[in-house]
mmCIF file of C-alpha atoms and ligand atoms in Angstrom:
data_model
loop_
_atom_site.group_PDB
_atom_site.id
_atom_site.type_symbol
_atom_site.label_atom_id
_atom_site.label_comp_id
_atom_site.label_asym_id
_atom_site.label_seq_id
_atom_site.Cartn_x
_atom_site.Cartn_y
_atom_site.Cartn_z
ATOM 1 C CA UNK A 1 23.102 24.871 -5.396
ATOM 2 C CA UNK A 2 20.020 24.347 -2.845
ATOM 3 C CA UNK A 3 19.378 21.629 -0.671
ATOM 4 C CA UNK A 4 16.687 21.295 -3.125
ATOM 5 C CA UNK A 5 18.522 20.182 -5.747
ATOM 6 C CA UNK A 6 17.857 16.498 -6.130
ATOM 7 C CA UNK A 7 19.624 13.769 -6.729
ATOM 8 C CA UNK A 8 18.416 10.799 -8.957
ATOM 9 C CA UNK A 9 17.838 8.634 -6.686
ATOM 10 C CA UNK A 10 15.229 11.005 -5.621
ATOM 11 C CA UNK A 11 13.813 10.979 -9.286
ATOM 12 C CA UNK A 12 13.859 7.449 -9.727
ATOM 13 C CA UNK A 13 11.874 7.226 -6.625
ATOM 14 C CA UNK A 14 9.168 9.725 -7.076
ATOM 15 C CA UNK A 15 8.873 8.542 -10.546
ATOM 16 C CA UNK A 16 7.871 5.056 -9.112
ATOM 17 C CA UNK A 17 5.520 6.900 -6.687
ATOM 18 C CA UNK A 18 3.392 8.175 -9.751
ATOM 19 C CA UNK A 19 3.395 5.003 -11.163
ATOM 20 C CA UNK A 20 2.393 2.900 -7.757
ATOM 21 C CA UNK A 21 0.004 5.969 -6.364
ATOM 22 C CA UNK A 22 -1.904 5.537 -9.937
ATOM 23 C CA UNK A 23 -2.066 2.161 -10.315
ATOM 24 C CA UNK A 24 -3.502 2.244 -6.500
ATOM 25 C CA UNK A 25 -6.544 4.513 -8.260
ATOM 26 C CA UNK A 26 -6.878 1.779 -10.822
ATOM 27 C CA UNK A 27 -6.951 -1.135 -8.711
ATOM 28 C CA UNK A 28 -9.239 0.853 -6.242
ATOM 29 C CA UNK A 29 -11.462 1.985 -8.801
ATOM 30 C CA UNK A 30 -11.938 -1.790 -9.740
ATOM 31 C CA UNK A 31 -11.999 -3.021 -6.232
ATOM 32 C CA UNK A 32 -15.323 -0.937 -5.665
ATOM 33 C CA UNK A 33 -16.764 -2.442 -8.900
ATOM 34 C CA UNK A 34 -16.766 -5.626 -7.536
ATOM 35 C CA UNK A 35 -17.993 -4.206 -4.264
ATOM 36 C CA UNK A 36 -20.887 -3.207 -6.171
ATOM 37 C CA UNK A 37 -21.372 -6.180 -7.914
ATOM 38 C CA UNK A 38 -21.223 -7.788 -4.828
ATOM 39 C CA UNK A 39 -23.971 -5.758 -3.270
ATOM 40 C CA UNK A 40 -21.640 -4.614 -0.182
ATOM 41 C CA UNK A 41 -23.350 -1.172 1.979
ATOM 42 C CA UNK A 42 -23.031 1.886 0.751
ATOM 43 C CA UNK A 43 -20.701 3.134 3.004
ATOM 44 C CA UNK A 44 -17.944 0.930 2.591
ATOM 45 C CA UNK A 45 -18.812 1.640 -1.635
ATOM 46 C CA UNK A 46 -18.684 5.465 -0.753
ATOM 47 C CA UNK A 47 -15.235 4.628 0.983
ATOM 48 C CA UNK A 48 -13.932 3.056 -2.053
ATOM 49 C CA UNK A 49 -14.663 5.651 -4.136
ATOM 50 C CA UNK A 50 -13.317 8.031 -2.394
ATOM 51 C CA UNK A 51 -10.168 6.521 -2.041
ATOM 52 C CA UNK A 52 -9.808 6.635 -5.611
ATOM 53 C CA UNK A 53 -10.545 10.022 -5.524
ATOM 54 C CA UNK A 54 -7.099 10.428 -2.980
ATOM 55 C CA UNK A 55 -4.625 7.751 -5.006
ATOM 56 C CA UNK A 56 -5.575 10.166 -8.241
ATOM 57 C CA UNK A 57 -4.500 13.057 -5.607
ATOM 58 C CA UNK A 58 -1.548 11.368 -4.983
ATOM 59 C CA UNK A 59 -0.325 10.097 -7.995
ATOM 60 C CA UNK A 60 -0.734 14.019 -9.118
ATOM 61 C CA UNK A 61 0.919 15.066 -6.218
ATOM 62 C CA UNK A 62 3.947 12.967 -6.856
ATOM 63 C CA UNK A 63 4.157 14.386 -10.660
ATOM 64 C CA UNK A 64 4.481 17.620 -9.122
ATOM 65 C CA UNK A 65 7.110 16.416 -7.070
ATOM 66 C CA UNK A 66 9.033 14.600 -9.823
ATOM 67 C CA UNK A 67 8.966 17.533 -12.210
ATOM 68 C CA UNK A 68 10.350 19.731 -9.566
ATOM 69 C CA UNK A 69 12.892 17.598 -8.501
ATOM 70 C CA UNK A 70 14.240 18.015 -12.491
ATOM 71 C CA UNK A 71 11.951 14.894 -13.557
ATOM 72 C CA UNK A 72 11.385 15.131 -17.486
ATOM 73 C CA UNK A 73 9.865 11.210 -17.919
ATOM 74 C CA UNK A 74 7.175 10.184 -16.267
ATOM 75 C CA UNK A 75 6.346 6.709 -15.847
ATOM 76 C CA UNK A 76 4.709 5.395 -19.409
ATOM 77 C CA UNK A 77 2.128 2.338 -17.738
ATOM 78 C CA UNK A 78 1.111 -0.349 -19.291
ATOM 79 C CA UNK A 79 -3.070 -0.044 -19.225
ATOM 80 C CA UNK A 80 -3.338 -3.992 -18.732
ATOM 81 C CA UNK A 81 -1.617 -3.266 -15.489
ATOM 82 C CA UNK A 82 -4.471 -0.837 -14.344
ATOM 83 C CA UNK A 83 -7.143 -3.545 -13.330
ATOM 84 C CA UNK A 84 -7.540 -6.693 -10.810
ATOM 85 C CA UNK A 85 -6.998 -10.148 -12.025
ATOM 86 C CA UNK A 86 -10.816 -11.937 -11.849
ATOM 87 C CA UNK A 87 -10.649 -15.972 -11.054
ATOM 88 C CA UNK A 88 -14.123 -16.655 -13.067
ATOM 89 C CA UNK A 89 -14.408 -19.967 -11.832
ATOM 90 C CA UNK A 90 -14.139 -18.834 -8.281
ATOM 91 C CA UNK A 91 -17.083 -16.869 -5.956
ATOM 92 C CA UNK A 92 -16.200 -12.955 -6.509
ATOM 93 C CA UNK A 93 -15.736 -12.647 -2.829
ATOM 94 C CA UNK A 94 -12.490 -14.489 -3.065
ATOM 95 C CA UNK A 95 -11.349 -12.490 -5.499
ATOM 96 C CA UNK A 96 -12.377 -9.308 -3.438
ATOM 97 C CA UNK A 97 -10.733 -10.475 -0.291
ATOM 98 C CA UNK A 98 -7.217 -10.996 -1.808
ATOM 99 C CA UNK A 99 -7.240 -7.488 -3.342
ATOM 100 C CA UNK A 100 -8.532 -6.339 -0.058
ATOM 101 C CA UNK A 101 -6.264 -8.074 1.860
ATOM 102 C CA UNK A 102 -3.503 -7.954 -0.226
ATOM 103 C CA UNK A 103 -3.903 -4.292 -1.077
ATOM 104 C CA UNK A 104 -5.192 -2.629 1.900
ATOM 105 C CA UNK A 105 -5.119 -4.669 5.158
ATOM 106 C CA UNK A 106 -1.374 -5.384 4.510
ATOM 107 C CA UNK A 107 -0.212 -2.827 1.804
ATOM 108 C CA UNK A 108 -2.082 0.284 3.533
ATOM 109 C CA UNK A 109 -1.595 -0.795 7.107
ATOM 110 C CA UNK A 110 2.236 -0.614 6.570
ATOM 111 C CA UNK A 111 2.139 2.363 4.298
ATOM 112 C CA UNK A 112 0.656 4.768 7.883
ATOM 113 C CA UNK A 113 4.457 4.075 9.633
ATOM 114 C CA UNK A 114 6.040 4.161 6.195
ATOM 115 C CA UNK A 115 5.000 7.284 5.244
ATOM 116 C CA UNK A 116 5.089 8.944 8.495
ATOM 117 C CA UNK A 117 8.781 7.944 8.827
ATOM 118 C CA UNK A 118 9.134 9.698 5.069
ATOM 119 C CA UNK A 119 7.657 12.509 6.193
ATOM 120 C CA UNK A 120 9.548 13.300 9.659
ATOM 121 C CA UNK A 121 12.679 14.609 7.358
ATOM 122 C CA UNK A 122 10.948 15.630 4.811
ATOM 123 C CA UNK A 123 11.547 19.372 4.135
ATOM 124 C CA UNK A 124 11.350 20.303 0.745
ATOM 125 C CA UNK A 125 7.575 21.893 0.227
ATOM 126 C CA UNK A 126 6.311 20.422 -2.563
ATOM 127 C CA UNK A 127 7.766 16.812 -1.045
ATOM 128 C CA UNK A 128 6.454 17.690 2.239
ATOM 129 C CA UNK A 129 2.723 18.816 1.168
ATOM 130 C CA UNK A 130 2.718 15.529 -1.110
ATOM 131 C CA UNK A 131 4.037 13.073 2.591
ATOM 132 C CA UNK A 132 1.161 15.466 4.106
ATOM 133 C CA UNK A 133 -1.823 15.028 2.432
ATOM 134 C CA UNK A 134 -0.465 11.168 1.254
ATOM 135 C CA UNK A 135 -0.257 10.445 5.670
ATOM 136 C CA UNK A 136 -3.625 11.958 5.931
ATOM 137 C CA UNK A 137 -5.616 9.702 3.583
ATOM 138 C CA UNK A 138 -3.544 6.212 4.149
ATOM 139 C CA UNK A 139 -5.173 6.196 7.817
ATOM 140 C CA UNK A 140 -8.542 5.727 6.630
ATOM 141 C CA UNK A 141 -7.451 3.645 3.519
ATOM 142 C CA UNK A 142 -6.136 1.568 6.189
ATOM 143 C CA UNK A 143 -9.336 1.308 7.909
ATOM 144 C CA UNK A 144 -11.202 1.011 4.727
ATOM 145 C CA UNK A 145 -9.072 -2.477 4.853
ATOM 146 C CA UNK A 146 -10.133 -3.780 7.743
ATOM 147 C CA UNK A 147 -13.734 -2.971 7.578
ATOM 148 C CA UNK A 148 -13.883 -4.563 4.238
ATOM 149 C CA UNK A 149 -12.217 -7.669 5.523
ATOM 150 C CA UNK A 150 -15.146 -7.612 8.644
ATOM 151 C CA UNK A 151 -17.568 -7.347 5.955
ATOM 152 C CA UNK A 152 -16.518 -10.155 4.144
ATOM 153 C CA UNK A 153 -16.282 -12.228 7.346
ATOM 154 C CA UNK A 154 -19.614 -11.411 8.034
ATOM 155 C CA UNK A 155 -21.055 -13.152 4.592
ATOM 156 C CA UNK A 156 -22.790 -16.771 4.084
ATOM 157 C CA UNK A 157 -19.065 -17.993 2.733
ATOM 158 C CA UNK A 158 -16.820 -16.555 5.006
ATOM 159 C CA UNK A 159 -15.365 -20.286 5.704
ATOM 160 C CA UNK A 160 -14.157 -20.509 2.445
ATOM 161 C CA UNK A 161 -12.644 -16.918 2.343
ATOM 162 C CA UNK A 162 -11.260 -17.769 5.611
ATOM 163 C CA UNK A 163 -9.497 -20.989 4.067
ATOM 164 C CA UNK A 164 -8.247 -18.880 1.286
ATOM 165 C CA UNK A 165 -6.455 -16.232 4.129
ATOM 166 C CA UNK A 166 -4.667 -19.547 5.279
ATOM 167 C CA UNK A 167 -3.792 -20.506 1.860
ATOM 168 C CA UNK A 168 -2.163 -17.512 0.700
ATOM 169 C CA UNK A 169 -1.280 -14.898 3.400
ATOM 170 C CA UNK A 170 1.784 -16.534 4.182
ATOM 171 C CA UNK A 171 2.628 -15.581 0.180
ATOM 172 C CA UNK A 172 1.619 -12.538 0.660
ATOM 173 C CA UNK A 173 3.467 -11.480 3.794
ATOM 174 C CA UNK A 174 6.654 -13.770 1.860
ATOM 175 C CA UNK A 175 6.123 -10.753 -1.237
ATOM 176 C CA UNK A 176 5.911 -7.743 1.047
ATOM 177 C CA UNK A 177 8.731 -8.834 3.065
ATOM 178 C CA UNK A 178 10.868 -9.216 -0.314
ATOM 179 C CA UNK A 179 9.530 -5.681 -1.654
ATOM 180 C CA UNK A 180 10.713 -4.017 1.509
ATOM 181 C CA UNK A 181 14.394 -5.842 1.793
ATOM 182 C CA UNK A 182 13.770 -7.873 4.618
ATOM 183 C CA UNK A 183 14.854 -11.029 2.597
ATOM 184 C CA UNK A 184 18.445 -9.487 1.177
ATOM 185 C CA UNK A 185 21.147 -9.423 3.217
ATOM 186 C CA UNK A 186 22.446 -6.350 1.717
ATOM 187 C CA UNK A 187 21.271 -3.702 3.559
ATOM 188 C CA UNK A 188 24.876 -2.108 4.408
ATOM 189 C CA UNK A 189 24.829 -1.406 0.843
ATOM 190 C CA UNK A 190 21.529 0.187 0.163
ATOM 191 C CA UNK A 191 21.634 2.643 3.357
ATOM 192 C CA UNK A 192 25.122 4.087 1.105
ATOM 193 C CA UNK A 193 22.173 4.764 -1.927
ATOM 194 C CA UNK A 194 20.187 7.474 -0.031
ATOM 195 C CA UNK A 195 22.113 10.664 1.084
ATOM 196 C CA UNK A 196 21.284 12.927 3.755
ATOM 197 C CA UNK A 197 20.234 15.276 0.674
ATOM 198 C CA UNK A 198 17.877 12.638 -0.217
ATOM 199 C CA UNK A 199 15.916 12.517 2.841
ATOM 200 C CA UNK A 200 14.793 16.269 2.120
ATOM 201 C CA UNK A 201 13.161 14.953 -0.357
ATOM 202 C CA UNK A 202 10.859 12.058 1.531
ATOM 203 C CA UNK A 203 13.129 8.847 0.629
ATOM 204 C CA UNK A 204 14.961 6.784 3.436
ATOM 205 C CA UNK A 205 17.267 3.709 2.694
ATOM 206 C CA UNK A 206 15.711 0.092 2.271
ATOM 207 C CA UNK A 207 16.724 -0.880 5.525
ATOM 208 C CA UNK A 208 14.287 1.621 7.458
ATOM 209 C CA UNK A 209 11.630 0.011 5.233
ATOM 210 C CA UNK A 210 12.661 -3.537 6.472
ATOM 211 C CA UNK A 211 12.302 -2.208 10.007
ATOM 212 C CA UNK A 212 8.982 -0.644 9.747
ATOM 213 C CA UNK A 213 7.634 -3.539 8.234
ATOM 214 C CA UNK A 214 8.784 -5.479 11.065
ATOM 215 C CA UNK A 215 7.667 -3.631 13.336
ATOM 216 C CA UNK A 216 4.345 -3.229 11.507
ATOM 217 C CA UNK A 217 3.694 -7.365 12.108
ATOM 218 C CA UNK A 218 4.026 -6.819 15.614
ATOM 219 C CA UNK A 219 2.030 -4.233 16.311
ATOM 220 C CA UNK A 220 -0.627 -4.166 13.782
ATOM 221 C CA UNK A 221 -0.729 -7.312 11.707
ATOM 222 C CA UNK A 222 -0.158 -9.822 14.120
ATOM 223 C CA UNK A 223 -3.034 -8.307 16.590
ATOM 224 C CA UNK A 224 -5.710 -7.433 13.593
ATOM 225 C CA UNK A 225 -5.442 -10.625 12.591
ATOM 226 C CA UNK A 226 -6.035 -12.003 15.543
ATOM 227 C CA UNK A 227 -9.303 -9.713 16.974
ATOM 228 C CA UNK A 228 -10.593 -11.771 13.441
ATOM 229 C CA UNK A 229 -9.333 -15.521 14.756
ATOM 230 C CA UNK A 230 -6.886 -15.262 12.454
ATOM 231 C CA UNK A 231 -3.449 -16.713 13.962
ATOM 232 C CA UNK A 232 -0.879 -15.108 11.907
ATOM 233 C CA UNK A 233 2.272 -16.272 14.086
ATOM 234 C CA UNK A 234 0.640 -19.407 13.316
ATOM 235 C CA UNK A 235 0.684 -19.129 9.345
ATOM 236 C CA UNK A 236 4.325 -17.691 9.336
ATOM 237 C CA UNK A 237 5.044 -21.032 10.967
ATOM 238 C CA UNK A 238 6.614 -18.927 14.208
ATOM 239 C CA UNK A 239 3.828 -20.733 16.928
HETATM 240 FE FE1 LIG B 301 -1.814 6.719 -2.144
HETATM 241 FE FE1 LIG B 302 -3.737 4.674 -0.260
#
C-alpha cells in the first residue's frame, strides 16, 4: 500500500469539500444577482462572477480528489440549500451585507491561513493541485469581501447596515468559532482523528483550525474591522 491510500476520514472530508466548494458557487452566483439588482460597479459584479467561476473549479477539483482517494458517493445536495435567504421586508443591502460579511469578509478571510496550513503537508498530487489552485483564488475572494463591504459603506444607508454589523457579527463570529472547535473542549480527542497519513491528503485536526481562526481575529479581523470604525474587540465584549 501507498502513502496514497486514504483513509476515511480523508473521504468524509473531501466529500464535504464538494459539497461546501459548490454551495460557495451557488451562494456566489446569487450574491452577484443582488449586486446587480442593486446597481453596484461593474468591477466588483465582474469579481463576483468570476468567483463563481473558481468555487465551480473547486468543487470539481475536490470530486477529483474524492474519487481518487476511493470516494464512490458524492455529496447528494439539497437544491433549496443552493440560494441566499432574502428578508423582503428589509432594504436588499442588508441582505447583501450579511452574505458578504458573513460569507466572504469572515468565511474567506480565514479560509487564506486555513488553506495554506492544508496545503504545507499536502503531498498527494491531485490533493496538492486542488490546495494550489483553491490558495490561489481565496486571496482575491478575500478581497472581493472587503471591497464589497467598502462599497456598501459608501451607500446613502450605510448607518443602518452599520447597525446591522453591531447586531449580528457577534453571532456570526459565535458560529464560526463553533464550526472551527474553538467552543468544545475536546480537542485532545479530535487531533487522535487525523493521522499523519491523513495530512498527505490536505486535512489537519480541529484543533489547528481553532488556532488559525484565532489567530485570524488578531491579525486580520480585528484590524479590518477597525480601518472601517468598526470596533470588533468591542462587539465580542473583550474592550
Ligand atoms: Fe472555494
Ligand atoms: Fe472562495
Amino acid at each position: 500500500v501507498s502513502e496514497q491510500s486514504a483513509s476515511e476520514a480523508v473521504r468524509y472530508e473531501w466529500r464535504n469539500r464538494i459539497h461546501a466548494e459548490y454551495t460557495s458557487a451557488a451562494i456566489t452566483q446569487h450574491l452577484t444577482l443582488w449586486l446587480i439588482q442593486m446597481g453596484a460597479s461593474p468591477d466588483l459584479i465582474d469579481d463576483g462572477l468570476r468567483i463563481v467561476t473558481d468555487e465551480l473549479v473547486h468543487a470539481q477539483m475536490s470530486a477529483e480528489v474524492y474519487a481518487e482517494a476511493g470516494g464512490t458517493e458524492p455529496p447528494q445536495i439539497e437544491r433549496e440549500s443552493l440560494q441566499l435567504p432574502r428578508h423582503p421586508e428589509q432594504l436588499l443591502e442588508m441582505d447583501i451585507t450579511r452574505a458578504g460579511v458573513q460569507m466572504f469578509c469572515l468565511g474567506e478571510t480565514v479560509a487564506v491561513p486555513l488553506f495554506s496550513h492544508l496545503r504545507q503537508g499536502c503531498t498527494v498530487p491531485v490533493a496538492r493541485d486542488a490546495l494550489d489552485r483553491i490558495l490561489k483564488d481565496e486571496v482575491r475572494h478575500r478581497d472581493f469581501g472587503w471591497q464589497l463591504l467598502d462599497a456598501l459603506l459608501d451607500t446613502p444607508v450605510a448607518d443602518e447596515l452599520r447597525q446591522l454589523i453591531d447586531v449580528e457579527l457577534p453571532q456570526m463570529m459565535a458560529s464560526l468559532q463553533q464550526s472551527y472547535g474553538d467552543a468544545v473542549d475536546d480537542g485532545a480527542e479530535a487531533i487522535e482523528d487525523i493521522s499523519d497519513a491523513d495530512r498527505l491528503w490536505g486535512l489537519a485536526p480541529a484543533s489547528e483550525y481553532a488556532e488559525i481562526l484565532s489567530r485570524t481575529i488578531e491579525r486580520d479581523y480585528i484590524p479590518r474591522f477597525n480601518e472601517r470604525s468598526i470596533d470588533l474587540v468591542r462587539l465580542l465584549g473583550r474592550g
